[in-house]
């Protein structure tokens, strides 16, 4: 390597490590604050409700006082959580929402649920307070004994907290949860995922596969961040969009929660790789070889799926104008949203055409490139043709992502939740497509094959998002969703969430992938 490239590499590495440190510290601080508030709520308001010292009559009177005089002092009576959120956003904003009534429900729910919530919150608070330290490379290397002690406590306490929450969900109808059905589903998914992740992390640790252990623990920690991130998103969105009501912001948060948690897990994995010792001579894990062969054998089916995705998008965007072309959408989505999306898409003929064609052609090109990367022999370069096709796929993903961001910006957010679906789903998917498209181009320029594979898998999970959204919407139309669930926005937020469900597959690929395995 030349002296010039060495000189150039030093500031790049410094910026990378500085960014990593900021990321870790932000996650730690956010979780520690959330853990402190949770501990105060668990030992205070929820403990009082469980022991009968906080009665429904007292809570009703507190809500009346708050609505009559929405001051920080009256909000303080509702608990430290709502008080903290209102201090960072607006007391009136929280007062006008359904959040105070959610606190009332905690006083009237079955006694068993009260006990379960106390157990879940108090034990979970310790995981939030200490868990972030485990992913700080400096702390782990400097204080290995403390790292192992915290890890042992984490592995014992997390399952207790999560199982208590899952039993609570079994005993609680979705409409009794403030975030409704979509949160009920998300809590089940991430709760079970956190238990599986911890079990797999312990298994990897016993096999002395430290790199795999760290990755599974990152996924378990990110899964536990669902509830704290929900509150932080309320705050951040409340500051960014002060004129939008809390119910709308809550639905938007539900739309971004899944990718947000999984990307935090990916960020923690990337950071810990950066500070780890490279072990590039390690062979692939057997599961990776099996997955590669399975992928190649299924490639004809995947090409057909890519063609189907393109056909759905052509019908959705170019022949029709979004939801207005789907007769089954009327029973799940308010007509105002359908008409608003139609008007927006009609005004953007070029943008929607660019989006459809870019993601439509990027998908098969990415499938082909990943096949070539799987078939590449060790210590050899990817062929020129495969490299060019991969670059074309990434560029198209970036173009498609930019078009999606433009559509999302135009649909935007409004003061009623009937207009939020389009803006949220397009903006999130578009931003991620741009990010991973650029990520692939950087990895290709550096010939980092393992990172090229990872970014390609993420792109492949994101490119069919809109088609999966339409298919999930159609499947949901066959279910007897109660009218009040539809009115609460669940009819379109749930399909948005399931449209990004392939990202779970991307995270599993990261955990077992060569980039993770090459660092220890």
XYZ file of C-alpha atoms in Angstrom:
520
model
C 0.000 0.000 0.000
C 1.399 3.439 -0.903
C 2.229 6.180 1.620
C -0.491 8.381 0.095
C -3.189 5.742 0.614
C -1.961 5.220 4.176
C -2.233 8.954 4.842
C -5.734 8.977 3.328
C -6.760 5.909 5.309
C -5.945 7.418 8.710
C -8.574 10.200 8.667
C -11.132 7.790 7.181
C -10.516 5.316 10.023
C -10.640 8.152 12.569
C -13.995 9.385 11.221
C -15.317 5.808 11.222
C -14.305 5.187 14.830
C -15.610 8.600 15.944
C -18.970 7.915 14.260
C -19.086 4.475 15.884
C -18.404 5.954 19.316
C -21.155 8.557 18.890
C -23.606 5.854 17.756
C -22.808 3.648 20.762
C -23.024 6.540 23.226
C -26.357 7.754 21.811
C -27.845 4.241 22.099
C -26.466 3.845 25.640
C -27.742 7.217 26.831
C -31.190 6.752 25.261
C -31.572 3.321 26.842
C -30.231 4.434 30.225
C -32.704 7.322 30.348
C -35.509 4.981 29.296
C -34.362 2.435 31.891
C -34.332 5.039 34.658
C -37.845 6.193 33.781
C -39.051 2.583 33.536
C -37.604 1.787 36.958
C -39.337 4.839 38.432
C -42.638 3.873 36.762
C -42.359 0.229 37.798
C -41.567 0.927 41.449
C -43.997 3.844 41.567
C -47.165 4.046 39.490
C -47.380 0.386 38.446
C -46.464 -0.919 41.893
C -49.142 1.315 43.423
C -51.703 0.004 40.926
C -50.744 -3.609 41.746
C -51.007 -3.046 45.507
C -54.287 -1.119 45.249
C -52.830 2.248 46.306
C -53.586 3.759 42.901
C -57.333 3.526 42.313
C -59.399 4.117 39.144
C -61.214 6.972 40.896
C -57.916 8.736 41.638
C -56.749 8.281 38.023
C -60.052 9.587 36.639
C -59.803 12.660 38.843
C -56.192 13.210 37.743
C -57.237 13.047 34.067
C -60.043 15.553 34.678
C -57.612 17.925 36.393
C -55.133 17.563 33.547
C -57.741 18.225 30.866
C -59.065 21.250 32.772
C -55.592 22.616 33.446
C -52.878 21.042 31.238
C -49.806 22.042 33.243
C -46.528 20.142 33.807
C -47.489 19.736 37.483
C -50.764 18.007 36.600
C -48.965 15.916 33.974
C -46.507 14.827 36.661
C -49.376 13.102 38.457
C -49.874 10.908 35.381
C -46.367 9.465 35.794
C -42.759 10.323 35.007
C -42.998 8.881 31.483
C -45.791 11.164 30.229
C -44.309 14.083 32.139
C -40.921 13.577 30.455
C -42.447 13.274 26.980
C -44.595 16.379 27.515
C -41.591 18.380 28.750
C -39.692 17.567 25.552
C -42.672 18.156 23.247
C -45.854 19.791 24.559
C -48.111 19.233 27.551
C -51.147 20.081 25.441
C -50.039 17.570 22.796
C -50.086 14.696 25.310
C -53.210 15.978 27.062
C -55.183 15.879 23.802
C -54.168 12.257 23.128
C -55.492 8.958 24.466
C -52.345 8.379 26.529
C -53.859 9.514 29.867
C -56.734 7.022 29.415
C -54.167 4.268 28.846
C -52.881 4.989 32.341
C -56.432 4.610 33.630
C -56.664 1.138 32.067
C -53.621 -0.001 34.053
C -55.610 0.558 37.250
C -58.647 -1.492 36.165
C -57.018 -4.422 34.368
C -56.896 -7.861 36.088
C -54.626 -8.185 39.109
C -52.508 -10.824 37.359
C -51.758 -8.364 34.558
C -50.747 -5.699 37.082
C -48.221 -8.082 38.639
C -46.919 -9.131 35.220
C -46.386 -5.499 34.233
C -44.473 -4.754 37.447
C -42.210 -7.756 36.872
C -41.697 -6.906 33.209
C -40.956 -3.209 33.763
C -38.703 -3.459 36.823
C -36.594 -6.351 35.525
C -36.577 -4.911 32.004
C -35.315 -1.578 33.320
C -32.052 -3.180 34.468
C -31.545 -4.583 30.951
C -31.991 -1.086 29.532
C -29.703 0.529 32.101
C -26.798 -1.894 31.654
C -27.322 -3.577 28.260
C -25.790 -0.810 26.147
C -22.446 -1.133 27.931
C -22.031 -4.635 26.517
C -21.594 -3.297 22.978
C -19.032 -0.620 23.822
C -15.753 -2.220 22.636
C -13.588 -0.141 25.003
C -15.656 -1.109 28.057
C -15.705 -4.770 27.067
C -11.929 -4.964 26.606
C -11.035 -2.822 29.614
C -13.504 -4.366 32.063
C -13.972 -7.931 30.881
C -15.014 -9.194 34.326
C -17.781 -6.557 34.543
C -18.791 -7.389 30.949
C -19.208 -11.055 31.836
C -21.110 -10.257 35.033
C -23.538 -7.928 33.263
C -23.897 -10.495 30.469
C -24.795 -13.235 32.950
C -27.406 -10.978 34.625
C -28.746 -9.999 31.192
C -29.127 -13.607 30.039
C -31.023 -14.526 33.228
C -33.265 -11.471 33.555
C -34.253 -10.797 29.928
C -36.203 -14.062 29.516
C -38.106 -13.361 32.770
C -39.039 -9.856 31.625
C -39.975 -10.961 28.106
C -42.002 -13.999 29.210
C -43.919 -11.795 31.663
C -44.761 -9.416 28.792
C -45.847 -12.275 26.512
C -48.164 -13.685 29.191
C -49.559 -10.158 29.575
C -50.227 -10.064 25.809
C -52.032 -13.416 25.988
C -54.358 -11.928 28.616
C -54.824 -8.549 26.894
C -56.919 -7.741 23.828
C -55.063 -5.603 21.238
C -57.491 -2.676 21.631
C -56.383 -2.341 25.280
C -52.863 -1.526 24.099
C -52.367 2.128 23.178
C -50.556 1.213 19.951
C -53.337 -1.247 19.097
C -53.101 -4.410 16.968
C -49.925 -3.506 15.093
C -48.039 -3.085 18.392
C -49.565 -6.285 19.773
C -48.164 -8.160 16.746
C -44.802 -6.356 16.906
C -44.381 -7.088 20.622
C -44.998 -10.788 19.985
C -42.509 -10.859 17.099
C -39.733 -8.983 18.868
C -40.406 -10.706 22.195
C -40.030 -14.180 20.700
C -37.066 -12.985 18.619
C -35.274 -11.720 21.742
C -35.693 -15.122 23.432
C -34.423 -16.975 20.355
C -31.503 -14.540 20.018
C -30.392 -15.054 23.614
C -30.625 -18.840 23.291
C -28.549 -18.731 20.085
C -26.050 -16.329 21.691
C -25.517 -18.725 24.613
C -25.140 -21.624 22.187
C -22.530 -19.702 20.176
C -20.655 -18.700 23.346
C -20.428 -22.312 24.507
C -19.024 -23.218 21.082
C -16.525 -20.328 21.475
C -17.838 -18.586 18.359
C -17.505 -15.139 19.898
C -18.218 -13.258 16.675
C -21.553 -15.061 16.304
C -22.330 -14.599 20.021
C -21.877 -10.822 19.726
C -24.133 -10.627 16.673
C -26.964 -12.584 18.318
C -26.707 -10.443 21.451
C -26.915 -7.300 19.309
C -30.137 -8.620 17.784
C -31.554 -9.493 21.217
C -30.739 -6.021 22.569
C -32.293 -4.308 19.530
C -35.422 -6.452 19.976
C -35.728 -5.179 23.552
C -35.524 -1.582 22.313
C -39.028 -1.685 20.797
C -40.829 -0.068 23.747
C -38.112 2.520 24.584
C -37.718 3.472 20.910
C -41.461 3.948 20.639
C -41.281 6.663 23.314
C -38.181 8.270 21.833
C -39.820 8.322 18.401
C -42.832 10.081 19.896
C -40.480 12.749 21.202
C -38.425 13.127 18.022
C -41.469 13.168 15.727
C -43.293 15.479 18.123
C -40.439 17.970 17.820
C -40.166 17.610 14.024
C -43.943 17.754 13.416
C -45.432 19.800 16.284
C -48.756 20.352 14.492
C -49.526 16.627 14.061
C -51.604 14.878 16.690
C -50.217 12.111 18.893
C -52.349 9.367 17.335
C -50.891 10.098 13.895
C -47.332 10.213 15.230
C -47.948 6.896 16.944
C -49.010 5.235 13.692
C -46.002 6.697 11.880
C -43.773 5.292 14.617
C -45.323 1.878 14.144
C -44.491 2.129 10.439
C -40.771 2.734 11.072
C -40.285 0.531 14.159
C -39.293 -2.732 12.450
C -36.482 -1.384 10.220
C -35.358 0.956 12.997
C -34.733 -1.867 15.489
C -33.100 -4.157 12.949
C -30.810 -1.398 11.660
C -29.695 -0.622 15.203
C -28.751 -4.298 15.562
C -26.828 -4.092 12.282
C -25.086 -0.924 13.431
C -23.959 -2.597 16.674
C -22.629 -5.568 14.697
C -20.709 -3.304 12.284
C -19.155 -1.329 15.136
C -17.982 -4.398 16.989
C -16.467 -5.737 13.755
C -14.565 -2.496 13.339
C -12.800 -2.983 16.659
C -12.250 -6.730 16.219
C -9.253 -8.647 14.921
C -9.696 -9.782 11.288
C -9.539 -13.535 10.666
C -9.949 -13.635 6.888
C -8.761 -17.243 6.478
C -11.739 -18.730 8.275
C -13.819 -21.028 6.069
C -17.537 -20.497 5.557
C -19.901 -21.971 8.114
C -21.776 -25.074 6.875
C -25.106 -23.250 7.177
C -23.809 -20.560 4.800
C -22.722 -23.096 2.195
C -26.113 -24.810 2.419
C -27.945 -21.464 2.146
C -25.833 -20.478 -0.893
C -26.612 -23.727 -2.713
C -30.298 -23.424 -1.846
C -30.357 -19.847 -3.136
C -28.783 -20.835 -6.458
C -31.184 -23.766 -6.902
C -34.173 -21.479 -6.189
C -32.976 -18.720 -8.514
C -35.497 -19.506 -11.310
C -38.325 -19.171 -8.771
C -36.819 -15.916 -7.473
C -36.634 -14.514 -11.006
C -40.330 -15.320 -11.436
C -41.033 -13.571 -8.106
C -39.103 -10.527 -9.386
C -41.244 -10.557 -12.546
C -44.393 -10.794 -10.424
C -43.186 -7.866 -8.312
C -42.677 -5.772 -11.447
C -46.134 -6.736 -12.748
C -47.768 -5.749 -9.442
C -45.974 -2.406 -9.424
C -46.940 -1.702 -13.039
C -50.572 -2.427 -12.229
C -50.446 -0.444 -8.981
C -48.632 2.673 -10.219
C -48.701 2.889 -14.022
C -52.054 1.346 -14.957
C -53.879 2.411 -11.812
C -53.205 5.210 -9.350
C -52.292 3.318 -6.212
C -54.943 2.221 -3.740
C -57.784 3.518 -5.912
C -57.135 0.610 -8.291
C -57.591 -1.986 -5.527
C -61.240 -2.740 -4.805
C -60.393 -4.616 -1.594
C -58.531 -1.575 -0.196
C -61.812 0.245 0.489
C -62.674 -2.059 3.386
C -59.316 -1.487 5.109
C -58.302 2.076 4.304
C -60.259 5.329 4.705
C -61.442 6.775 1.390
C -59.693 10.088 2.144
C -56.286 8.375 2.104
C -57.138 6.512 -1.102
C -58.129 9.725 -2.865
C -55.152 11.654 -1.503
C -52.703 9.020 -2.734
C -54.444 8.927 -6.131
C -54.141 12.695 -6.575
C -50.487 12.646 -5.519
C -49.503 9.774 -7.814
C -51.453 11.281 -10.728
C -49.402 14.459 -10.341
C -46.100 12.501 -10.437
C -46.207 10.421 -13.670
C -42.452 10.573 -14.310
C -41.437 9.923 -10.691
C -43.640 6.867 -10.274
C -42.483 5.499 -13.659
C -38.848 5.922 -12.580
C -39.616 4.163 -9.293
C -41.349 1.194 -10.935
C -38.691 0.695 -13.614
C -35.712 1.270 -11.310
C -36.760 -1.205 -8.602
C -38.195 -3.562 -11.231
C -34.886 -3.933 -13.088
C -32.681 -3.665 -9.994
C -34.254 -6.770 -8.444
C -33.224 -9.394 -11.067
C -29.817 -7.734 -11.489
C -29.220 -7.957 -7.727
C -30.341 -11.607 -7.721
C -27.851 -12.388 -10.506
C -24.995 -10.531 -8.788
C -25.537 -12.323 -5.489
C -25.395 -15.661 -7.314
C -22.026 -14.701 -8.789
C -20.698 -13.650 -5.396
C -21.788 -16.970 -3.892
C -20.072 -18.875 -6.706
C -16.853 -16.825 -6.597
C -13.813 -18.842 -5.575
C -11.741 -17.626 -2.581
C -8.853 -15.264 -3.330
C -10.227 -14.427 -6.779
C -11.776 -11.228 -8.055
C -15.369 -10.953 -9.175
C -15.652 -10.965 -12.969
C -15.875 -7.644 -14.788
C -19.332 -8.472 -16.131
C -20.693 -9.436 -12.703
C -19.135 -6.314 -11.187
C -20.808 -4.065 -13.748
C -24.181 -5.756 -13.259
C -23.853 -5.353 -9.488
C -23.010 -1.667 -9.874
C -26.005 -1.243 -12.198
C -28.272 -2.905 -9.603
C -26.975 -0.610 -6.852
C -27.332 2.537 -9.000
C -30.893 1.563 -9.923
C -31.651 0.914 -6.235
C -30.391 4.408 -5.390
C -32.479 5.937 -8.196
C -35.556 3.959 -7.128
C -34.981 4.932 -3.507
C -34.694 8.608 -4.424
C -37.953 8.366 -6.407
C -39.659 6.695 -3.420
C -38.425 9.491 -1.142
C -39.851 12.050 -3.552
C -43.244 10.283 -3.585
C -43.218 10.003 0.208
C -42.387 13.696 0.539
C -45.271 14.653 -1.749
C -47.785 12.440 0.063
C -46.297 13.541 3.350
C -47.858 13.747 6.762
C -51.087 15.515 7.534
C -52.918 16.416 10.708
C -55.060 13.291 10.441
C -53.830 9.714 10.450
C -55.757 8.897 7.245
C -52.953 10.509 5.236
C -49.855 9.064 6.873
C -49.489 5.618 5.254
C -48.031 6.570 1.898
C -45.560 9.148 3.136
C -44.193 6.863 5.815
C -43.782 3.692 3.802
C -42.267 5.356 0.740
C -39.882 7.506 2.762
C -38.550 4.660 4.930
C -38.109 2.189 2.062
C -36.605 4.860 -0.178
C -34.082 6.028 2.411
C -32.953 2.457 3.070
C -32.609 1.680 -0.646
C -30.401 4.743 -1.111
C -28.293 3.816 1.930
C -27.661 0.186 0.987
C -27.191 1.045 -2.695
C -24.408 3.471 -1.763
C -23.087 0.946 0.766
C -22.754 -1.645 -2.017
C -20.956 0.795 -4.312
C -18.413 1.603 -1.578
C -17.891 -2.090 -0.799
C -17.479 -2.828 -4.529
C -14.885 -0.065 -4.905
C -12.916 -1.634 -2.040
C -13.595 -5.191 -3.246
C -14.963 -6.152 0.176
C -16.848 -9.213 -1.014
C -18.458 -10.036 2.341
C -19.929 -6.524 2.657
C -21.050 -6.623 -0.978
C -23.046 -9.770 -0.183
C -24.619 -8.178 2.902
C -25.652 -4.965 1.174
C -27.060 -6.961 -1.746
C -29.182 -9.060 0.610
C -30.533 -5.890 2.233
C -31.346 -4.451 -1.193
C -33.075 -7.683 -2.205
C -35.201 -7.490 0.950
C -36.151 -3.855 0.259
C -36.745 -3.816 -3.507
C -40.016 -5.836 -3.469
C -41.425 -3.781 -0.569
C -44.313 -2.135 -2.442
C -45.374 -5.424 -4.070
C -45.350 -7.161 -0.676
C -47.398 -4.291 0.725
C -50.089 -4.830 -1.933
C -50.091 -8.617 -1.420
C -50.348 -8.250 2.377
C -53.145 -5.735 1.967
C -55.010 -8.228 -0.206
C -54.482 -11.022 2.338
C -55.724 -8.801 5.159
C -58.906 -8.027 3.231
C -59.815 -11.709 3.655
C -59.604 -11.422 7.459
C -62.514 -10.204 9.607
C -60.759 -7.114 10.953
C -63.096 -5.280 13.376
C -64.289 -1.838 12.186
C -62.736 -0.038 15.165
C -59.347 -1.567 14.276
C -59.725 -0.241 10.730
C -60.731 3.172 12.079
C -57.583 3.172 14.249
C -55.412 2.869 11.123
C -54.447 -0.779 11.554
C -55.692 -1.701 8.065
C -52.754 -0.028 6.335
C -50.058 0.138 9.046
C -49.924 -3.653 9.432
C -49.262 -4.223 5.681
C -46.532 -1.561 5.854
C -44.880 -3.528 8.662
C -45.150 -6.864 6.893
C -43.840 -5.302 3.686
C -40.483 -4.917 5.424
C -40.514 -8.323 7.123
C -37.808 -9.680 4.796
C -35.315 -7.550 6.739
C -35.332 -10.257 9.418
C -33.809 -12.554 6.796
C -31.148 -9.938 6.078
C -30.137 -9.816 9.767
C -29.813 -13.604 9.942
C -27.591 -13.392 6.849
C -25.441 -10.815 8.632
C -25.087 -12.984 11.744
C -23.917 -16.057 9.826
C -22.206 -14.180 7.007
C -18.514 -14.114 6.264
C -18.049 -10.479 7.301
C -19.114 -11.355 10.858
C -17.154 -14.624 10.861
C -13.948 -12.911 9.711
C -13.716 -10.850 12.899
C -13.069 -12.002 16.452
